[in-house]
Coordinates of C-alpha atoms in Angstrom, one line a residue:
M1 CA 91.8 54.2 116.3
T2 CA 90.6 53.8 112.5
S3 CA 87.2 55.1 113.1
T4 CA 88.6 58.0 115.4
L5 CA 90.9 58.9 112.6
R6 CA 88.1 59.0 110.2
S7 CA 86.0 61.3 112.4
E8 CA 88.9 63.5 113.0
R9 CA 89.7 63.9 109.2
S10 CA 86.2 65.0 108.4
Q11 CA 86.9 68.2 110.3
I12 CA 89.7 71.1 109.7
H13 CA 92.5 71.1 112.1
F14 CA 94.2 74.1 113.3
F15 CA 97.7 75.0 114.9
A16 CA 98.3 78.6 115.9
Y17 CA 101.8 79.8 115.3
L18 CA 102.9 82.2 118.0
V19 CA 105.8 84.5 117.6
G20 CA 106.1 88.0 119.4
T21 CA 103.5 90.4 117.8
G22 CA 103.1 88.3 114.7
I23 CA 105.0 86.9 111.8
H24 CA 104.9 90.3 109.8
L25 CA 108.2 92.0 110.2
A26 CA 106.7 95.3 111.3
S27 CA 103.8 94.0 113.5
W28 CA 105.6 95.4 116.5
R29 CA 105.2 98.8 115.3
H30 CA 101.2 98.6 115.2
P31 CA 99.5 100.6 117.6
G32 CA 97.7 97.5 118.9
A33 CA 100.8 95.6 119.4
L34 CA 102.8 94.8 122.5
P35 CA 106.5 95.2 121.4
G36 CA 107.9 93.1 124.3
A37 CA 105.4 90.1 123.6
S38 CA 108.1 87.6 123.1
I39 CA 109.2 87.6 126.8
D40 CA 105.9 88.5 128.4
F41 CA 104.6 85.2 129.9
A42 CA 101.1 86.7 130.9
H43 CA 100.7 87.8 127.1
Q44 CA 101.7 84.4 126.0
V45 CA 99.2 82.6 128.4
E46 CA 96.3 84.8 126.9
L47 CA 97.3 84.1 123.4
V48 CA 97.1 80.2 124.2
R49 CA 94.1 80.4 126.1
A50 CA 92.4 82.2 123.2
A51 CA 93.6 79.5 121.0
E52 CA 92.3 76.8 123.5
A53 CA 88.9 78.6 123.9
A54 CA 88.6 78.0 120.0
K55 CA 89.4 74.4 120.2
F56 CA 92.6 74.6 118.1
D57 CA 94.7 71.5 118.1
A58 CA 97.9 73.3 119.4
V59 CA 99.9 76.1 119.4
F60 CA 103.3 75.9 117.6
L61 CA 106.6 77.7 118.7
G62 CA 109.4 78.1 116.3
D63 CA 113.0 78.8 117.1
S64 CA 116.3 80.1 115.8
L65 CA 119.7 79.5 117.2
A66 CA 121.3 82.7 115.8
I67 CA 120.2 86.1 115.1
D68 CA 121.6 89.3 113.7
E69 CA 120.8 92.8 112.9
T70 CA 118.3 92.1 110.1
S71 CA 116.4 89.2 112.2
N72 CA 112.5 89.4 112.7
P73 CA 112.0 91.6 115.7
G74 CA 109.9 88.7 117.2
I75 CA 112.9 86.5 117.6
L76 CA 115.6 89.0 118.7
N77 CA 114.4 88.6 122.4
R78 CA 112.3 85.6 123.0
F79 CA 112.0 82.6 125.3
D80 CA 113.3 79.0 124.7
P81 CA 110.4 77.1 123.3
V82 CA 110.8 74.0 125.2
G83 CA 111.1 75.9 128.5
L84 CA 107.9 78.0 127.5
V85 CA 105.7 75.1 126.6
T86 CA 106.7 73.5 129.9
A87 CA 105.4 76.7 131.8
L88 CA 102.3 76.9 129.6
G89 CA 101.6 73.2 130.3
A90 CA 100.9 74.0 133.8
V91 CA 98.5 77.1 133.1
T92 CA 96.4 75.3 130.4
S93 CA 94.1 72.2 130.3
R94 CA 93.5 70.8 126.7
I95 CA 95.4 72.5 124.0
G96 CA 98.7 71.0 122.5
L97 CA 101.9 72.8 123.0
I98 CA 104.5 72.1 120.1
A99 CA 108.0 73.3 120.6
T100 CA 110.9 73.5 117.9
S101 CA 114.2 71.8 118.7
S102 CA 117.2 71.2 116.4
T103 CA 118.8 67.8 115.9
S104 CA 121.9 69.6 114.5
Y105 CA 122.6 71.5 117.8
D106 CA 121.2 69.3 120.7
E107 CA 122.1 66.1 122.0
P108 CA 119.3 63.4 122.2
F109 CA 119.4 62.4 125.8
N110 CA 119.1 66.1 127.0
F111 CA 116.2 66.8 124.7
A112 CA 114.3 63.6 125.2
R113 CA 114.5 64.1 128.9
A114 CA 113.3 68.0 128.7
A115 CA 110.6 67.1 126.2
L116 CA 109.1 64.2 128.2
T117 CA 109.3 66.5 131.4
A118 CA 107.2 69.1 129.5
D119 CA 104.9 66.2 128.3
H120 CA 104.3 65.1 131.8
I121 CA 103.7 68.5 133.3
S122 CA 101.0 69.3 130.5
G123 CA 99.2 66.0 131.0
G124 CA 100.4 64.6 127.7
R125 CA 100.1 67.8 125.3
M126 CA 103.6 68.2 124.1
G127 CA 104.5 68.0 120.5
W128 CA 108.2 68.4 119.2
N129 CA 108.8 70.0 115.8
I130 CA 111.9 68.5 114.2
V131 CA 114.2 70.8 112.6
T132 CA 117.9 70.6 111.2
T133 CA 118.2 74.3 111.5
R134 CA 118.8 76.7 108.3
D135 CA 121.8 79.0 108.9
L136 CA 120.1 82.3 107.8
T137 CA 122.8 84.4 109.4
N138 CA 125.9 82.3 108.7
S139 CA 126.5 82.3 112.4
T140 CA 124.6 79.3 114.0
A141 CA 127.7 77.1 113.9
A142 CA 129.7 79.9 115.6
N143 CA 127.4 79.7 118.5
F144 CA 128.0 76.0 119.1
S145 CA 131.8 75.8 118.9
A146 CA 131.6 74.4 115.4
P147 CA 133.6 75.6 112.3
E148 CA 130.9 75.6 110.0
H149 CA 127.3 74.8 109.4
L150 CA 126.4 71.3 108.8
D151 CA 125.8 70.2 105.0
H152 CA 122.1 69.8 104.1
S153 CA 122.2 66.0 103.6
F154 CA 124.5 65.7 106.5
R155 CA 122.1 67.4 108.7
Y156 CA 119.2 65.0 107.7
R157 CA 121.4 61.7 108.3
R158 CA 122.2 63.0 111.8
A159 CA 118.4 64.0 112.2
E160 CA 117.1 60.5 111.2
E161 CA 119.3 58.9 113.9
F162 CA 118.7 61.6 116.5
V163 CA 114.8 61.0 116.1
E164 CA 115.6 57.2 116.4
V165 CA 117.7 57.8 119.6
V166 CA 115.0 60.0 121.2
R167 CA 112.2 57.5 120.3
G168 CA 114.2 54.7 121.7
L169 CA 114.8 56.7 125.0
W170 CA 111.1 57.4 125.2
N171 CA 110.6 53.6 125.2
S172 CA 112.9 53.2 128.1
W173 CA 110.1 52.0 130.4
D174 CA 107.0 50.0 129.8
P175 CA 103.8 52.1 131.0
D176 CA 103.3 49.9 134.1
A177 CA 106.9 49.7 135.0
F178 CA 106.7 51.7 138.4
L179 CA 104.9 49.5 141.0
H180 CA 105.3 51.8 144.0
D181 CA 104.6 48.8 146.2
Q182 CA 105.3 50.1 149.7
A183 CA 104.6 46.7 151.4
S184 CA 107.0 44.8 149.4
G185 CA 109.4 47.4 148.8
R186 CA 109.4 47.1 145.1
F187 CA 109.4 50.5 143.5
F188 CA 109.7 49.2 139.9
D189 CA 109.8 46.0 137.8
A190 CA 113.1 45.6 136.5
T191 CA 111.9 43.6 133.6
K192 CA 110.1 46.5 132.2
L193 CA 113.2 48.7 132.0
H194 CA 114.9 48.8 128.6
R195 CA 118.5 49.9 128.0
L196 CA 119.0 51.4 124.6
D197 CA 122.7 50.9 124.0
H198 CA 122.8 52.8 120.6
R199 CA 126.0 52.9 118.7
G200 CA 125.6 54.7 115.5
E201 CA 127.2 57.2 112.9
F202 CA 126.6 60.2 115.2
F203 CA 125.5 59.1 118.6
Q204 CA 126.5 56.4 121.3
V205 CA 123.9 56.6 123.8
A206 CA 123.5 54.0 126.6
G207 CA 120.0 54.9 128.2
P208 CA 117.8 54.3 129.7
L209 CA 116.0 57.6 130.3
N210 CA 115.1 58.5 133.9
I211 CA 111.5 59.4 133.3
A212 CA 108.5 57.2 132.6
P213 CA 106.2 57.5 129.5
S214 CA 103.5 60.3 129.7
A215 CA 99.6 60.2 129.3
Q216 CA 100.2 60.1 125.6
H217 CA 103.4 58.0 126.1
S218 CA 105.6 60.5 124.4
P219 CA 105.4 63.9 122.4
L220 CA 103.6 64.1 119.0
L221 CA 106.3 64.5 116.3
A222 CA 106.1 67.3 113.8
Q223 CA 108.1 68.3 110.9
A224 CA 108.5 71.0 108.2
G225 CA 110.7 70.2 105.2
S226 CA 110.0 70.6 101.4
S227 CA 113.4 69.1 100.2
V228 CA 113.6 65.4 99.4
P229 CA 115.4 64.4 102.6
G230 CA 113.0 66.7 104.5
Q231 CA 110.1 64.9 103.0
R232 CA 111.6 61.6 104.0
L233 CA 112.0 62.6 107.4
G234 CA 108.7 63.7 107.8
A235 CA 106.9 60.8 106.1
R236 CA 109.0 58.4 108.1
Y237 CA 108.4 59.9 111.7
A238 CA 106.1 62.6 111.8
N239 CA 102.2 62.8 112.5
A240 CA 102.0 66.6 111.8
I241 CA 104.0 68.0 108.7
F242 CA 104.1 71.6 107.8
A243 CA 103.8 72.6 104.3
S244 CA 103.5 75.8 102.3
H245 CA 101.8 76.0 99.0
R246 CA 100.1 78.9 97.3
G247 CA 97.6 76.9 95.3
I248 CA 95.4 73.8 95.7
P249 CA 96.9 71.6 92.9
E250 CA 100.8 72.0 94.4
A251 CA 99.2 71.3 97.7
V252 CA 97.3 68.3 96.9
A253 CA 100.3 66.9 95.0
F254 CA 102.6 67.5 97.9
R255 CA 100.2 65.8 100.4
E256 CA 99.7 62.8 98.1
S257 CA 103.5 62.5 97.7
V258 CA 104.1 62.5 101.5
R259 CA 101.0 60.0 102.1
K260 CA 102.8 57.5 99.6
Q261 CA 106.2 58.0 101.0
A262 CA 104.6 57.2 104.7
A263 CA 102.9 54.2 103.3
A264 CA 106.3 53.0 101.7
F265 CA 107.8 53.1 105.4
G266 CA 105.0 50.7 106.5
R267 CA 102.9 53.6 108.2
N268 CA 99.2 54.2 107.9
P269 CA 99.1 57.5 105.7
D270 CA 96.1 58.4 107.7
E271 CA 98.2 58.8 110.6
V272 CA 100.0 61.8 109.0
F273 CA 98.4 65.2 108.9
I274 CA 99.4 67.7 106.6
Y275 CA 99.0 71.5 107.7
Q276 CA 99.3 74.3 105.4
A277 CA 100.9 77.4 106.7
I278 CA 98.6 80.5 105.9
S279 CA 98.4 84.0 107.4
P280 CA 94.8 84.7 107.4
V281 CA 93.5 88.3 107.7
V282 CA 89.7 88.6 108.6
A283 CA 87.7 91.8 108.7
E284 CA 84.0 92.7 108.2
T285 CA 84.7 92.9 104.4
D286 CA 87.2 92.0 102.0
A287 CA 88.0 95.6 101.4
E288 CA 88.7 96.3 105.2
A289 CA 91.0 93.0 105.3
W290 CA 93.3 94.6 102.6
D291 CA 93.2 97.7 104.4
Q292 CA 94.7 96.0 107.3
V293 CA 97.2 94.4 105.1
R294 CA 98.4 97.7 103.7
E295 CA 98.5 99.1 107.2
L296 CA 101.0 96.7 108.3
D297 CA 103.0 96.8 105.1
R298 CA 103.2 100.7 105.2
L299 CA 105.3 100.2 108.6
I300 CA 108.2 98.2 106.7
G301 CA 111.1 100.7 105.8
E302 CA 112.8 100.5 102.5
D303 CA 116.3 100.4 104.1
Q304 CA 115.1 97.4 106.2
V305 CA 114.2 95.5 103.1
L306 CA 117.2 96.3 101.0
E307 CA 119.6 95.6 103.9
F308 CA 118.2 92.2 104.4
L309 CA 118.0 91.1 100.9
Q310 CA 121.5 92.3 100.3
E311 CA 122.9 90.1 103.1
Y312 CA 120.6 87.1 101.9
F313 CA 121.6 87.2 98.3
G314 CA 125.0 88.5 98.7
A315 CA 127.1 90.4 96.1
S316 CA 125.5 88.7 93.1
I317 CA 122.9 91.7 93.1
D318 CA 123.5 95.2 94.0
F319 CA 120.3 96.2 95.8
S320 CA 121.4 99.6 96.5
K321 CA 120.4 100.4 92.9
L322 CA 116.9 99.3 93.5
G323 CA 114.1 100.4 95.5
E324 CA 111.6 98.2 97.4
T325 CA 109.1 98.6 94.6
A326 CA 111.3 96.9 92.2
T327 CA 110.0 93.3 90.9
V328 CA 111.7 90.2 91.6
E329 CA 112.0 90.0 87.7
Q330 CA 113.5 93.4 87.6
A331 CA 116.3 92.5 90.1
G332 CA 117.1 89.3 88.3
I333 CA 116.7 87.2 91.3
A334 CA 114.9 84.3 89.7
A335 CA 117.8 84.0 87.3
L336 CA 120.5 83.6 89.9
P337 CA 122.4 80.3 89.1
S338 CA 122.8 79.0 92.7
P339 CA 120.1 80.5 94.9
R340 CA 120.3 79.8 98.6
S341 CA 118.9 76.6 99.6
D342 CA 116.2 78.0 101.9
F343 CA 115.2 80.3 99.2
R344 CA 114.0 77.2 97.1
S345 CA 111.1 76.6 99.4
S346 CA 109.9 80.2 98.7
R347 CA 110.1 80.2 95.0
E348 CA 106.8 78.5 94.7
Q349 CA 104.9 81.4 96.2
I350 CA 106.4 83.7 93.4
R351 CA 106.6 81.3 90.5
G352 CA 104.9 82.9 87.6
R353 CA 104.4 86.0 89.4
E354 CA 108.0 87.4 89.1
H355 CA 106.9 90.3 87.1
E356 CA 104.5 91.6 90.1
V357 CA 106.0 90.3 93.2
T358 CA 108.1 93.4 94.5
L359 CA 111.2 93.2 96.7
K360 CA 109.1 94.2 99.5
D361 CA 106.7 91.3 98.8
L362 CA 109.8 89.0 98.6
Y363 CA 111.1 90.2 102.0
S364 CA 107.9 89.3 103.6
I365 CA 107.8 85.8 102.2
L366 CA 111.5 85.2 103.1
T367 CA 110.8 86.3 106.5
G368 CA 107.8 84.0 107.2
D369 CA 104.6 85.8 106.0
K370 CA 102.3 83.2 104.3
R371 CA 99.7 85.7 102.9
N372 CA 97.6 84.2 100.3
D373 CA 94.6 85.8 98.6
D374 CA 92.3 82.9 99.4
F375 CA 92.6 83.8 103.1
V376 CA 92.4 87.6 103.2
G377 CA 88.7 88.9 103.3
S378 CA 85.6 88.5 105.3
A379 CA 85.0 85.6 107.7
D380 CA 82.6 84.0 105.2
K381 CA 85.2 84.2 102.5
V382 CA 88.1 82.7 104.6
A383 CA 85.7 80.1 106.0
R384 CA 84.9 79.2 102.5
S385 CA 88.6 79.0 101.2
L386 CA 89.4 76.7 104.2
E387 CA 86.5 74.4 103.3
R388 CA 87.5 74.4 99.5
W389 CA 91.2 73.6 100.4
H390 CA 90.2 70.9 102.8
S391 CA 87.6 69.1 100.7
A392 CA 90.0 69.0 97.7
G393 CA 92.6 67.2 99.8
A394 CA 95.1 69.9 99.8
A395 CA 95.3 70.0 103.6
D396 CA 94.2 68.2 106.8
G397 CA 94.6 71.4 108.6
F398 CA 96.2 74.9 108.6
N399 CA 99.3 76.3 110.5
L400 CA 98.0 79.9 111.2
M401 CA 100.8 82.1 111.0
F402 CA 99.0 85.4 112.0
S403 CA 100.5 88.6 110.7
L404 CA 99.4 90.6 113.7
L405 CA 99.0 89.2 117.4
P406 CA 96.5 89.3 119.1
G407 CA 94.4 91.1 116.7
D408 CA 94.5 88.6 113.8
L409 CA 94.0 85.5 116.2
D410 CA 91.0 87.3 117.8
R411 CA 89.3 88.1 114.6
F412 CA 89.8 84.5 113.3
T413 CA 88.5 82.9 116.3
A414 CA 85.4 85.3 116.7
G415 CA 84.6 85.3 113.0
V416 CA 85.7 82.2 111.2
V417 CA 85.8 79.4 113.7
P418 CA 82.0 79.7 114.5
L419 CA 81.1 79.5 110.8
L420 CA 83.0 76.2 110.5
Q421 CA 81.7 75.0 113.6
E422 CA 78.2 75.4 112.4
R423 CA 79.0 73.5 109.3
G424 CA 80.4 70.6 111.2
L425 CA 84.0 71.5 110.0
A426 CA 85.5 72.4 113.3
R427 CA 85.2 71.0 116.8
T428 CA 83.1 72.5 119.4
E429 CA 84.6 70.7 122.2
Y430 CA 87.7 68.6 122.8
T431 CA 86.9 64.8 123.0
G432 CA 90.3 64.0 124.5
T433 CA 92.8 65.4 126.9
T434 CA 96.2 64.7 125.1
L435 CA 97.6 66.2 121.9
K436 CA 97.5 63.0 120.2
S437 CA 93.8 62.4 120.8
H438 CA 93.1 65.7 119.1
L439 CA 94.3 64.0 115.9
G440 CA 92.5 60.5 116.8
L441 CA 95.9 58.9 117.4
V442 CA 95.3 57.3 120.8

């Protein structure tokens, strides 16, 4: 495994984040968009096959368990991610399929079974993005008969136990437990069946799970969390960790910190891959790429921006007296004494730029856009930026959160990927058949 890991780390890894018509809030209004993309299975298949043709590690599907009138149009009407990757596993052959599922609002046995089912159907290509669920609309708990959303630290304690239980259930059977010996009548070897009998703070699960290990044994674990408990969860369990940093120094520091934490848990830090989230925009020239950016931004309405921010930050600021061109500094947002916990992960993108980041820019940041000047421009510029970040140790790979789908995906795979392949920085063929093999983990 060590030599395989070394080989994989010499190249840049890619996940493609798929959400409706793109991560940009106004992408559905673009002339080239399919507004109903989130529940168009044929369209989803086309996107995944495009990423597979470019030899990406995986596609990644996020999730939310509550919506309101200010939610991203791409999540208002969409498939359940575990159900979707199960279906996609049957119509693709090599690319990994990562689905988000919450440890706060699911049960370990149900999830372990559904995820391993998807892993079998795909031939060992399923991944689990572990989340504890941020309650952006203050209504998630209400969808699950709960009086209030779980406290941050409480959620992460539950998450660690949840993951332990799921992993224990995935180990219910030895790989060679099923004999299928028709002559002797022995369907399985009972000595290779393992009960879990877990008794913990949050869960009491007897097991065993009624499904055997997959071709990669069990789904790859992925996680995104910038808080101290979030980093601990990722360092302890995940092989793919999603991060979001605007500059190389901050990204390098984060990656080194997570690797040290993984080593402290007795893990090989080379088995942990950090994927920086970016929203690349590729065109023939840098100027044309920025024209594409501005074209999308013009589709965002001012009322949409101000209504979202008012609900997000509450009565501490009266956004009705401000316009979308007002800056974060002018609005006094950076000076708020107790900003929302999920705002903290976005502060890095605006730190030092409060005087120039507008409320419209902030709206895009808070709703998921990961635009970075390094990755907006010609294919050569974007390829060079990716190489620079990778060689500096800022990222093992990138989670590509395209602003506009399928346009940005198509332009990236047609322009940037061939340049990286020519330089030996991106694979030209898959060498394995499972998601874990794409990272050199099996």
